[in-house]
Short mmCIF file of N, CA and C in Angstrom, two decimals:
data_model
loop_
_atom_site.label_atom_id
_atom_site.label_comp_id
_atom_site.label_asym_id
_atom_site.label_seq_id
_atom_site.Cartn_x
_atom_site.Cartn_y
_atom_site.Cartn_z
N MET E 1 -8.71 17.26 -5.19
CA MET E 1 -8.96 17.03 -3.79
C MET E 1 -7.64 16.95 -3.04
N THR E 2 -7.54 17.73 -1.99
CA THR E 2 -6.40 17.62 -1.11
C THR E 2 -6.81 16.72 0.04
N LEU E 3 -6.23 15.56 0.08
CA LEU E 3 -6.61 14.57 1.08
C LEU E 3 -5.84 14.79 2.37
N ALA E 4 -6.53 14.68 3.46
CA ALA E 4 -5.91 14.62 4.79
C ALA E 4 -6.56 13.46 5.50
N TYR E 5 -5.78 12.75 6.30
CA TYR E 5 -6.39 11.67 7.07
C TYR E 5 -5.68 11.49 8.40
N THR E 6 -6.37 10.79 9.28
CA THR E 6 -5.86 10.52 10.62
C THR E 6 -5.97 9.03 10.88
N LEU E 7 -5.01 8.52 11.62
CA LEU E 7 -5.05 7.14 12.08
C LEU E 7 -4.90 7.16 13.59
N ASP E 8 -6.04 7.29 14.27
CA ASP E 8 -6.05 7.31 15.74
C ASP E 8 -6.15 5.89 16.27
N ALA E 9 -5.14 5.12 16.01
CA ALA E 9 -5.07 3.73 16.47
C ALA E 9 -3.60 3.34 16.52
N THR E 10 -3.27 2.47 17.43
CA THR E 10 -1.90 1.99 17.54
C THR E 10 -1.61 0.95 16.47
N ALA E 11 -0.35 0.64 16.29
CA ALA E 11 0.04 -0.40 15.34
C ALA E 11 -0.60 -1.74 15.71
N ASP E 12 -0.72 -2.03 17.00
CA ASP E 12 -1.37 -3.28 17.41
C ASP E 12 -2.83 -3.31 16.98
N ALA E 13 -3.56 -2.20 17.16
CA ALA E 13 -4.97 -2.13 16.78
C ALA E 13 -5.13 -2.24 15.26
N VAL E 14 -4.23 -1.60 14.52
CA VAL E 14 -4.27 -1.68 13.06
C VAL E 14 -4.03 -3.12 12.62
N ALA E 15 -3.04 -3.75 13.19
CA ALA E 15 -2.72 -5.14 12.83
C ALA E 15 -3.92 -6.05 13.08
N GLN E 16 -4.57 -5.88 14.20
CA GLN E 16 -5.73 -6.71 14.51
C GLN E 16 -6.89 -6.41 13.57
N ALA E 17 -7.18 -5.14 13.31
CA ALA E 17 -8.32 -4.76 12.47
C ALA E 17 -8.14 -5.17 11.02
N LEU E 18 -6.91 -5.12 10.50
CA LEU E 18 -6.67 -5.40 9.09
C LEU E 18 -6.02 -6.75 8.84
N GLY E 19 -5.92 -7.57 9.87
CA GLY E 19 -5.40 -8.92 9.69
C GLY E 19 -3.96 -8.96 9.22
N ALA E 20 -3.11 -8.15 9.85
CA ALA E 20 -1.71 -8.07 9.44
C ALA E 20 -0.79 -8.30 10.63
N ASP E 21 0.45 -8.66 10.35
CA ASP E 21 1.48 -8.73 11.38
C ASP E 21 1.96 -7.32 11.67
N ARG E 22 2.15 -7.01 12.92
CA ARG E 22 2.62 -5.68 13.30
C ARG E 22 4.01 -5.41 12.73
N ASN E 23 4.83 -6.44 12.65
CA ASN E 23 6.14 -6.35 12.00
C ASN E 23 7.05 -5.31 12.66
N GLY E 24 6.90 -5.09 13.96
CA GLY E 24 7.77 -4.16 14.66
C GLY E 24 7.39 -2.70 14.52
N ASP E 25 6.30 -2.39 13.80
CA ASP E 25 5.89 -0.99 13.62
C ASP E 25 5.53 -0.38 14.97
N VAL E 26 5.93 0.85 15.19
CA VAL E 26 5.72 1.52 16.48
C VAL E 26 4.72 2.66 16.39
N TRP E 27 3.88 2.70 15.35
CA TRP E 27 2.90 3.77 15.20
C TRP E 27 2.05 3.89 16.47
N ALA E 28 1.96 5.11 16.99
CA ALA E 28 1.19 5.35 18.21
C ALA E 28 -0.15 6.01 17.93
N GLY E 29 -0.38 6.42 16.69
CA GLY E 29 -1.64 7.06 16.33
C GLY E 29 -1.47 8.55 16.12
N GLY E 30 -2.36 9.15 15.35
CA GLY E 30 -2.35 10.59 15.14
C GLY E 30 -2.55 10.98 13.70
N ALA E 31 -2.42 12.28 13.46
CA ALA E 31 -2.60 12.83 12.12
C ALA E 31 -1.46 12.39 11.20
N VAL E 32 -1.77 12.18 9.94
CA VAL E 32 -0.77 11.82 8.95
C VAL E 32 -0.60 13.04 8.04
N ARG E 33 0.63 13.43 7.83
CA ARG E 33 0.94 14.60 7.01
C ARG E 33 1.64 14.17 5.73
N ALA E 34 1.31 14.85 4.63
CA ALA E 34 2.00 14.58 3.37
C ALA E 34 3.50 14.77 3.60
N GLY E 35 4.29 13.81 3.16
CA GLY E 35 5.72 13.85 3.37
C GLY E 35 6.16 13.19 4.66
N GLY E 36 5.20 12.85 5.51
CA GLY E 36 5.51 12.17 6.77
C GLY E 36 5.32 10.68 6.64
N TYR E 37 5.77 9.96 7.65
CA TYR E 37 5.66 8.51 7.62
C TYR E 37 4.38 8.04 8.29
N ALA E 38 3.84 6.95 7.76
CA ALA E 38 2.64 6.32 8.30
C ALA E 38 2.69 4.84 7.96
N PRO E 39 1.95 4.03 8.71
CA PRO E 39 1.93 2.60 8.40
C PRO E 39 1.02 2.28 7.22
N VAL E 40 1.44 1.30 6.43
CA VAL E 40 0.60 0.72 5.38
C VAL E 40 0.70 -0.79 5.50
N VAL E 41 -0.28 -1.49 4.95
CA VAL E 41 -0.28 -2.95 4.97
C VAL E 41 0.10 -3.43 3.58
N VAL E 42 1.11 -4.29 3.52
CA VAL E 42 1.56 -4.88 2.26
C VAL E 42 1.49 -6.40 2.39
N ARG E 43 1.53 -7.07 1.26
CA ARG E 43 1.55 -8.53 1.24
C ARG E 43 2.97 -8.96 0.93
N GLY E 44 3.55 -9.72 1.83
CA GLY E 44 4.91 -10.18 1.65
C GLY E 44 5.01 -11.32 0.66
N ARG E 45 6.24 -11.67 0.30
CA ARG E 45 6.47 -12.78 -0.63
C ARG E 45 5.89 -14.09 -0.11
N ASP E 46 5.79 -14.20 1.21
CA ASP E 46 5.23 -15.42 1.81
C ASP E 46 3.71 -15.40 1.86
N GLY E 47 3.09 -14.33 1.35
CA GLY E 47 1.64 -14.22 1.32
C GLY E 47 1.04 -13.59 2.57
N ARG E 48 1.86 -13.38 3.58
CA ARG E 48 1.34 -12.80 4.83
C ARG E 48 1.28 -11.28 4.71
N ARG E 49 0.27 -10.72 5.34
CA ARG E 49 0.14 -9.27 5.36
C ARG E 49 0.89 -8.72 6.56
N ARG E 50 1.63 -7.62 6.31
CA ARG E 50 2.39 -7.01 7.39
C ARG E 50 2.36 -5.50 7.28
N ILE E 51 2.52 -4.86 8.41
CA ILE E 51 2.55 -3.40 8.48
C ILE E 51 3.99 -2.94 8.26
N VAL E 52 4.15 -1.95 7.39
CA VAL E 52 5.46 -1.34 7.16
C VAL E 52 5.29 0.18 7.13
N PRO E 53 6.30 0.92 7.59
CA PRO E 53 6.22 2.38 7.49
C PRO E 53 6.64 2.85 6.10
N ARG E 54 5.92 3.82 5.57
CA ARG E 54 6.24 4.41 4.28
C ARG E 54 5.96 5.91 4.36
N GLN E 55 6.64 6.67 3.53
CA GLN E 55 6.39 8.11 3.45
C GLN E 55 5.15 8.35 2.59
N TRP E 56 4.26 9.21 3.06
CA TRP E 56 3.06 9.51 2.29
C TRP E 56 3.39 10.55 1.21
N GLY E 57 3.40 10.10 -0.03
CA GLY E 57 3.69 10.95 -1.16
C GLY E 57 4.85 10.39 -1.96
N VAL E 58 4.57 9.95 -3.18
CA VAL E 58 5.62 9.40 -4.04
C VAL E 58 6.32 10.54 -4.78
N PRO E 59 7.58 10.35 -5.15
CA PRO E 59 8.27 11.39 -5.91
C PRO E 59 7.48 11.74 -7.17
N PRO E 60 7.54 13.00 -7.58
CA PRO E 60 6.74 13.46 -8.74
C PRO E 60 7.25 12.90 -10.05
N PRO E 61 6.39 13.00 -11.09
CA PRO E 61 6.86 12.63 -12.43
C PRO E 61 7.98 13.57 -12.86
N PRO E 62 8.65 13.27 -13.96
CA PRO E 62 9.83 14.05 -14.36
C PRO E 62 9.65 15.57 -14.36
N ARG E 63 8.52 16.07 -14.78
CA ARG E 63 8.34 17.53 -14.81
C ARG E 63 7.63 18.06 -13.57
N GLY E 64 7.32 17.19 -12.62
CA GLY E 64 6.60 17.60 -11.41
C GLY E 64 7.54 18.21 -10.39
N GLN E 65 6.95 18.96 -9.47
CA GLN E 65 7.75 19.61 -8.43
C GLN E 65 7.37 19.18 -7.03
N HIS E 66 6.21 18.55 -6.87
CA HIS E 66 5.72 18.21 -5.54
C HIS E 66 5.43 16.72 -5.44
N ILE E 67 5.57 16.18 -4.24
CA ILE E 67 5.24 14.78 -4.05
C ILE E 67 3.76 14.57 -4.40
N VAL E 68 3.43 13.35 -4.80
CA VAL E 68 2.08 13.03 -5.23
C VAL E 68 1.45 12.12 -4.18
N THR E 69 0.39 12.60 -3.53
CA THR E 69 -0.22 11.86 -2.43
C THR E 69 -1.43 11.03 -2.85
N THR E 70 -2.03 11.36 -4.01
CA THR E 70 -3.22 10.62 -4.44
C THR E 70 -3.11 10.19 -5.90
N VAL E 71 -3.78 9.09 -6.19
CA VAL E 71 -3.89 8.56 -7.54
C VAL E 71 -5.33 8.81 -7.98
N ARG E 72 -5.52 9.71 -8.93
CA ARG E 72 -6.87 10.00 -9.41
C ARG E 72 -7.16 9.33 -10.74
N ASN E 73 -6.15 9.14 -11.56
CA ASN E 73 -6.33 8.60 -12.90
C ASN E 73 -5.56 7.29 -13.02
N VAL E 74 -6.27 6.18 -12.90
CA VAL E 74 -5.61 4.87 -12.96
C VAL E 74 -5.15 4.51 -14.36
N GLU E 75 -5.53 5.28 -15.36
CA GLU E 75 -5.09 5.06 -16.74
C GLU E 75 -3.78 5.79 -17.04
N SER E 76 -3.32 6.63 -16.13
CA SER E 76 -2.11 7.42 -16.35
C SER E 76 -0.89 6.51 -16.45
N PRO E 77 -0.02 6.76 -17.43
CA PRO E 77 1.22 5.97 -17.53
C PRO E 77 2.08 6.06 -16.27
N PHE E 78 1.92 7.15 -15.50
CA PHE E 78 2.68 7.31 -14.26
C PHE E 78 2.30 6.23 -13.24
N TRP E 79 1.05 5.75 -13.27
CA TRP E 79 0.57 4.79 -12.27
C TRP E 79 0.38 3.37 -12.79
N ILE E 80 0.05 3.21 -14.05
CA ILE E 80 -0.41 1.91 -14.53
C ILE E 80 0.59 0.79 -14.30
N GLY E 81 1.87 1.05 -14.45
CA GLY E 81 2.86 0.00 -14.20
C GLY E 81 2.84 -0.49 -12.77
N THR E 82 2.67 0.43 -11.85
CA THR E 82 2.59 0.06 -10.42
C THR E 82 1.29 -0.66 -10.13
N LEU E 83 0.18 -0.18 -10.67
CA LEU E 83 -1.12 -0.79 -10.39
C LEU E 83 -1.22 -2.22 -10.92
N ARG E 84 -0.52 -2.51 -11.99
CA ARG E 84 -0.61 -3.86 -12.59
C ARG E 84 0.00 -4.94 -11.71
N HIS E 85 0.82 -4.57 -10.77
CA HIS E 85 1.54 -5.56 -9.96
C HIS E 85 0.99 -5.56 -8.53
N PRO E 86 0.35 -6.63 -8.12
CA PRO E 86 -0.23 -6.66 -6.77
C PRO E 86 0.81 -6.46 -5.67
N GLU E 87 2.05 -6.84 -5.92
CA GLU E 87 3.08 -6.65 -4.89
C GLU E 87 3.42 -5.18 -4.68
N MET E 88 2.93 -4.29 -5.56
CA MET E 88 3.17 -2.85 -5.41
C MET E 88 1.93 -2.12 -4.88
N ARG E 89 0.93 -2.88 -4.46
CA ARG E 89 -0.27 -2.27 -3.90
C ARG E 89 -0.23 -2.41 -2.38
N CYS E 90 -0.92 -1.52 -1.71
CA CYS E 90 -0.99 -1.57 -0.26
C CYS E 90 -2.38 -1.16 0.20
N VAL E 91 -2.66 -1.41 1.46
CA VAL E 91 -3.87 -0.93 2.11
C VAL E 91 -3.42 0.10 3.14
N VAL E 92 -4.04 1.27 3.08
CA VAL E 92 -3.67 2.39 3.96
C VAL E 92 -4.71 2.48 5.07
N PRO E 93 -4.32 2.20 6.31
CA PRO E 93 -5.28 2.27 7.41
C PRO E 93 -5.56 3.72 7.81
N ALA E 94 -6.81 3.99 8.18
CA ALA E 94 -7.20 5.33 8.62
C ALA E 94 -8.42 5.22 9.52
N THR E 95 -8.58 6.18 10.41
CA THR E 95 -9.79 6.22 11.23
C THR E 95 -10.76 7.28 10.72
N HIS E 96 -10.26 8.34 10.10
CA HIS E 96 -11.12 9.32 9.45
C HIS E 96 -10.31 10.13 8.45
N PHE E 97 -11.02 10.79 7.53
CA PHE E 97 -10.36 11.58 6.49
C PHE E 97 -11.15 12.86 6.24
N ARG E 98 -10.46 13.83 5.67
CA ARG E 98 -11.09 15.11 5.36
C ARG E 98 -11.39 15.18 3.87
N ALA E 99 -12.62 15.60 3.55
CA ALA E 99 -13.04 15.77 2.16
C ALA E 99 -14.25 16.69 2.14
N GLY E 100 -14.42 17.43 1.06
CA GLY E 100 -15.59 18.29 0.92
C GLY E 100 -15.51 19.57 1.72
N GLY E 101 -14.34 19.99 2.07
CA GLY E 101 -14.17 21.25 2.80
C GLY E 101 -13.20 21.07 3.94
N PRO E 102 -12.58 22.16 4.38
CA PRO E 102 -11.52 22.07 5.39
C PRO E 102 -11.99 21.57 6.76
N ARG E 103 -13.26 21.69 7.05
CA ARG E 103 -13.73 21.28 8.38
C ARG E 103 -14.62 20.05 8.36
N ARG E 104 -14.67 19.37 7.23
CA ARG E 104 -15.55 18.20 7.11
C ARG E 104 -14.71 16.93 7.14
N TRP E 105 -14.88 16.18 8.20
CA TRP E 105 -14.17 14.92 8.39
C TRP E 105 -15.16 13.78 8.28
N TRP E 106 -14.71 12.67 7.69
CA TRP E 106 -15.57 11.53 7.41
C TRP E 106 -14.96 10.26 8.00
N ARG E 107 -15.81 9.28 8.23
CA ARG E 107 -15.40 7.99 8.78
C ARG E 107 -16.23 6.90 8.11
N SER E 108 -15.88 5.67 8.39
CA SER E 108 -16.70 4.55 7.93
C SER E 108 -17.67 4.20 9.04
N PRO E 109 -18.96 4.08 8.74
CA PRO E 109 -19.90 3.67 9.79
C PRO E 109 -19.76 2.19 10.15
N ASP E 110 -19.05 1.43 9.32
CA ASP E 110 -18.93 -0.02 9.50
C ASP E 110 -17.65 -0.48 10.17
N ALA E 111 -16.59 0.33 10.09
CA ALA E 111 -15.29 -0.11 10.60
C ALA E 111 -14.57 1.06 11.24
N PRO E 112 -14.19 0.95 12.51
CA PRO E 112 -13.47 2.05 13.14
C PRO E 112 -12.11 2.31 12.50
N ILE E 113 -11.51 1.27 11.92
CA ILE E 113 -10.26 1.44 11.16
C ILE E 113 -10.57 1.02 9.72
N MET E 114 -10.53 2.01 8.82
CA MET E 114 -10.82 1.77 7.41
C MET E 114 -9.54 1.34 6.69
N GLY E 115 -9.71 0.80 5.50
CA GLY E 115 -8.59 0.48 4.64
C GLY E 115 -8.78 1.15 3.29
N PHE E 116 -7.89 2.08 2.94
CA PHE E 116 -7.92 2.73 1.63
C PHE E 116 -7.06 1.92 0.66
N ALA E 117 -7.45 1.91 -0.60
CA ALA E 117 -6.59 1.32 -1.64
C ALA E 117 -5.40 2.25 -1.85
N GLY E 118 -4.21 1.66 -1.92
CA GLY E 118 -3.02 2.46 -2.14
C GLY E 118 -2.02 1.73 -3.00
N ILE E 119 -1.02 2.46 -3.42
CA ILE E 119 0.13 1.87 -4.12
C ILE E 119 1.38 2.34 -3.39
N TRP E 120 2.44 1.59 -3.51
CA TRP E 120 3.71 2.02 -2.90
C TRP E 120 4.83 1.88 -3.92
N ARG E 121 5.86 2.64 -3.67
CA ARG E 121 7.05 2.60 -4.52
C ARG E 121 8.28 2.64 -3.64
N ASP E 122 9.33 2.01 -4.11
CA ASP E 122 10.62 2.05 -3.45
C ASP E 122 11.59 2.78 -4.36
N SER E 123 11.39 4.07 -4.52
CA SER E 123 12.34 4.85 -5.31
C SER E 123 13.39 5.39 -4.34
N GLU E 124 13.61 6.68 -4.33
CA GLU E 124 14.61 7.23 -3.40
C GLU E 124 14.21 6.96 -1.94
N VAL E 125 12.92 7.01 -1.70
CA VAL E 125 12.36 6.80 -0.36
C VAL E 125 11.18 5.85 -0.50
N PRO E 126 11.04 4.84 0.38
CA PRO E 126 9.84 4.00 0.33
C PRO E 126 8.61 4.87 0.61
N SER E 127 7.71 4.95 -0.37
CA SER E 127 6.60 5.89 -0.27
C SER E 127 5.30 5.25 -0.75
N PHE E 128 4.18 5.97 -0.53
CA PHE E 128 2.88 5.46 -0.97
C PHE E 128 1.97 6.61 -1.37
N ALA E 129 0.92 6.26 -2.12
CA ALA E 129 -0.13 7.20 -2.50
C ALA E 129 -1.47 6.48 -2.35
N VAL E 130 -2.53 7.24 -2.14
CA VAL E 130 -3.88 6.73 -1.92
C VAL E 130 -4.71 6.93 -3.18
N LEU E 131 -5.44 5.89 -3.60
CA LEU E 131 -6.36 6.04 -4.73
C LEU E 131 -7.59 6.81 -4.28
N THR E 132 -8.04 7.75 -5.10
CA THR E 132 -9.27 8.48 -4.81
C THR E 132 -10.26 8.26 -5.94
N VAL E 133 -11.53 8.27 -5.58
CA VAL E 133 -12.62 8.06 -6.53
C VAL E 133 -13.74 9.04 -6.22
N ALA E 134 -14.70 9.10 -7.14
CA ALA E 134 -15.88 9.94 -6.93
C ALA E 134 -16.81 9.28 -5.90
N VAL E 135 -17.71 10.08 -5.38
CA VAL E 135 -18.79 9.56 -4.54
C VAL E 135 -20.01 9.44 -5.45
N ASP E 136 -20.75 8.36 -5.31
CA ASP E 136 -21.96 8.14 -6.09
C ASP E 136 -23.02 9.12 -5.61
N THR E 137 -22.96 10.35 -6.11
CA THR E 137 -23.85 11.41 -5.62
C THR E 137 -25.30 11.21 -6.02
N LEU E 138 -25.57 10.37 -7.01
CA LEU E 138 -26.97 10.11 -7.38
C LEU E 138 -27.69 9.32 -6.29
N SER E 139 -26.94 8.59 -5.48
CA SER E 139 -27.54 7.75 -4.44
C SER E 139 -27.55 8.40 -3.07
N GLY E 140 -26.87 9.53 -2.93
CA GLY E 140 -26.71 10.09 -1.60
C GLY E 140 -27.37 11.43 -1.41
N PRO E 141 -27.35 11.89 -0.17
CA PRO E 141 -27.93 13.19 0.14
C PRO E 141 -27.04 14.33 -0.36
N ALA E 142 -27.61 15.51 -0.40
CA ALA E 142 -26.85 16.69 -0.79
C ALA E 142 -25.74 16.92 0.24
N GLY E 143 -24.67 17.55 -0.20
CA GLY E 143 -23.59 17.89 0.72
C GLY E 143 -22.51 16.84 0.85
N MET E 144 -22.62 15.76 0.09
CA MET E 144 -21.58 14.73 0.12
C MET E 144 -20.33 15.27 -0.60
N PRO E 145 -19.13 14.83 -0.18
CA PRO E 145 -17.94 15.25 -0.93
C PRO E 145 -17.98 14.66 -2.33
N THR E 146 -17.25 15.26 -3.25
CA THR E 146 -17.25 14.75 -4.62
C THR E 146 -16.17 13.71 -4.86
N SER E 147 -15.13 13.70 -4.03
CA SER E 147 -14.02 12.76 -4.19
C SER E 147 -13.56 12.30 -2.82
N VAL E 148 -13.31 11.00 -2.70
CA VAL E 148 -12.89 10.40 -1.42
C VAL E 148 -11.87 9.29 -1.68
N PRO E 149 -11.17 8.84 -0.65
CA PRO E 149 -10.30 7.67 -0.82
C PRO E 149 -11.13 6.45 -1.21
N LEU E 150 -10.54 5.55 -1.98
CA LEU E 150 -11.22 4.31 -2.34
C LEU E 150 -11.21 3.39 -1.13
N LEU E 151 -12.38 3.20 -0.52
CA LEU E 151 -12.52 2.37 0.67
C LEU E 151 -12.67 0.90 0.26
N LEU E 152 -11.94 0.05 0.94
CA LEU E 152 -12.00 -1.39 0.67
C LEU E 152 -12.48 -2.12 1.92
N ASN E 153 -13.47 -3.01 1.75
CA ASN E 153 -13.85 -3.86 2.88
C ASN E 153 -12.81 -4.98 3.00
N ALA E 154 -12.99 -5.85 3.99
CA ALA E 154 -11.98 -6.90 4.26
C ALA E 154 -11.74 -7.79 3.05
N ALA E 155 -12.80 -8.23 2.37
CA ALA E 155 -12.62 -9.11 1.20
C ALA E 155 -11.93 -8.35 0.07
N GLU E 156 -12.31 -7.09 -0.13
CA GLU E 156 -11.69 -6.30 -1.18
C GLU E 156 -10.22 -6.03 -0.89
N GLN E 157 -9.87 -5.87 0.38
CA GLN E 157 -8.46 -5.69 0.75
C GLN E 157 -7.64 -6.90 0.34
N MET E 158 -8.17 -8.09 0.59
CA MET E 158 -7.48 -9.32 0.21
C MET E 158 -7.27 -9.36 -1.31
N GLN E 159 -8.32 -9.04 -2.06
CA GLN E 159 -8.21 -9.01 -3.52
C GLN E 159 -7.16 -7.99 -3.95
N TRP E 160 -7.23 -6.78 -3.41
CA TRP E 160 -6.35 -5.68 -3.80
C TRP E 160 -4.89 -6.07 -3.65
N LEU E 161 -4.58 -6.79 -2.59
CA LEU E 161 -3.19 -7.14 -2.31
C LEU E 161 -2.70 -8.39 -3.04
N ALA E 162 -3.62 -9.19 -3.60
CA ALA E 162 -3.19 -10.47 -4.13
C ALA E 162 -3.50 -10.73 -5.61
N GLN E 163 -4.48 -10.06 -6.19
CA GLN E 163 -4.93 -10.42 -7.53
C GLN E 163 -4.41 -9.47 -8.60
N GLY E 164 -4.42 -9.96 -9.83
CA GLY E 164 -3.97 -9.16 -10.97
C GLY E 164 -4.90 -7.99 -11.24
N TRP E 165 -4.41 -7.04 -12.03
CA TRP E 165 -5.15 -5.81 -12.31
C TRP E 165 -6.52 -6.08 -12.93
N LYS E 166 -6.61 -7.03 -13.86
CA LYS E 166 -7.90 -7.32 -14.50
C LYS E 166 -8.92 -7.80 -13.47
N ASP E 167 -8.46 -8.42 -12.38
CA ASP E 167 -9.36 -8.91 -11.34
C ASP E 167 -9.75 -7.84 -10.33
N VAL E 168 -8.95 -6.80 -10.19
CA VAL E 168 -9.26 -5.77 -9.18
C VAL E 168 -9.66 -4.43 -9.79
N GLU E 169 -9.51 -4.27 -11.08
CA GLU E 169 -9.86 -3.00 -11.72
C GLU E 169 -11.30 -2.60 -11.42
N SER E 170 -12.20 -3.58 -11.29
CA SER E 170 -13.61 -3.28 -11.02
C SER E 170 -13.82 -2.70 -9.61
N LEU E 171 -12.84 -2.85 -8.73
CA LEU E 171 -12.95 -2.24 -7.39
C LEU E 171 -12.83 -0.72 -7.45
N VAL E 172 -12.19 -0.22 -8.50
CA VAL E 172 -11.98 1.22 -8.65
C VAL E 172 -13.25 1.81 -9.25
N ARG E 173 -14.17 2.15 -8.36
CA ARG E 173 -15.49 2.66 -8.75
C ARG E 173 -15.95 3.68 -7.72
N PRO E 174 -16.96 4.48 -8.05
CA PRO E 174 -17.44 5.45 -7.07
C PRO E 174 -17.87 4.78 -5.75
N VAL E 175 -17.62 5.48 -4.67
CA VAL E 175 -17.99 4.99 -3.34
C VAL E 175 -19.46 5.32 -3.09
N HIS E 176 -20.22 4.36 -2.63
CA HIS E 176 -21.63 4.60 -2.29
C HIS E 176 -21.68 5.44 -1.01
N PRO E 177 -22.55 6.42 -0.94
CA PRO E 177 -22.61 7.31 0.24
C PRO E 177 -22.85 6.57 1.56
N ASP E 178 -23.45 5.39 1.52
CA ASP E 178 -23.67 4.63 2.76
C ASP E 178 -22.37 4.15 3.40
N ARG E 179 -21.28 4.17 2.62
CA ARG E 179 -20.01 3.67 3.15
C ARG E 179 -19.23 4.72 3.94
N ILE E 180 -19.73 5.98 3.92
CA ILE E 180 -19.07 7.04 4.70
C ILE E 180 -20.11 7.81 5.50
N ALA E 181 -19.69 8.34 6.63
CA ALA E 181 -20.55 9.16 7.47
C ALA E 181 -19.71 10.32 7.99
N GLU E 182 -20.33 11.47 8.11
CA GLU E 182 -19.60 12.63 8.62
C GLU E 182 -19.22 12.38 10.07
N LEU E 183 -18.01 12.72 10.44
CA LEU E 183 -17.54 12.53 11.80
C LEU E 183 -18.41 13.36 12.74
N GLY E 184 -18.86 12.75 13.80
CA GLY E 184 -19.71 13.44 14.77
C GLY E 184 -21.18 13.30 14.44
N ALA E 185 -21.51 12.76 13.25
CA ALA E 185 -22.93 12.61 12.88
C ALA E 185 -23.46 11.27 13.35
#
């Protein structure tokens, strides 16, 4: 899945929706491009959530050639060290995302600003990647995308940013089709 997403909200709106400090972020809203900067929410050492800018796409593994924008396999040695540490996880705000075809955009029917599960790294460049999961197609109508970002509700966001891997691993599960709606539908 090639993920694309948009955050049509200002840093102030994101901070309010996701319970974070704006932290001086100047995001004005718009499309997010792989390799470009976008706001993410992290948990600081003081326990407070704050918005920080990060580049979307972590440097590739040793034999890779392209930045990596999504985490599909949480068992991969490339990701597991980062996933085990809550201080290396983030929540990625978005208003809609593309999945299931180039012209199909999706949103959350429950929250105008969604929070995707993400991880961040401070290697050469402070960067992040979004976790993706399957859609529970047995519960949904035909035409649903097969893979989407892992959507977290407010309580799950708190867990994702603060708890150990054994406590949050169960959050990494297929998304129920009721949690997404096609944009314009």
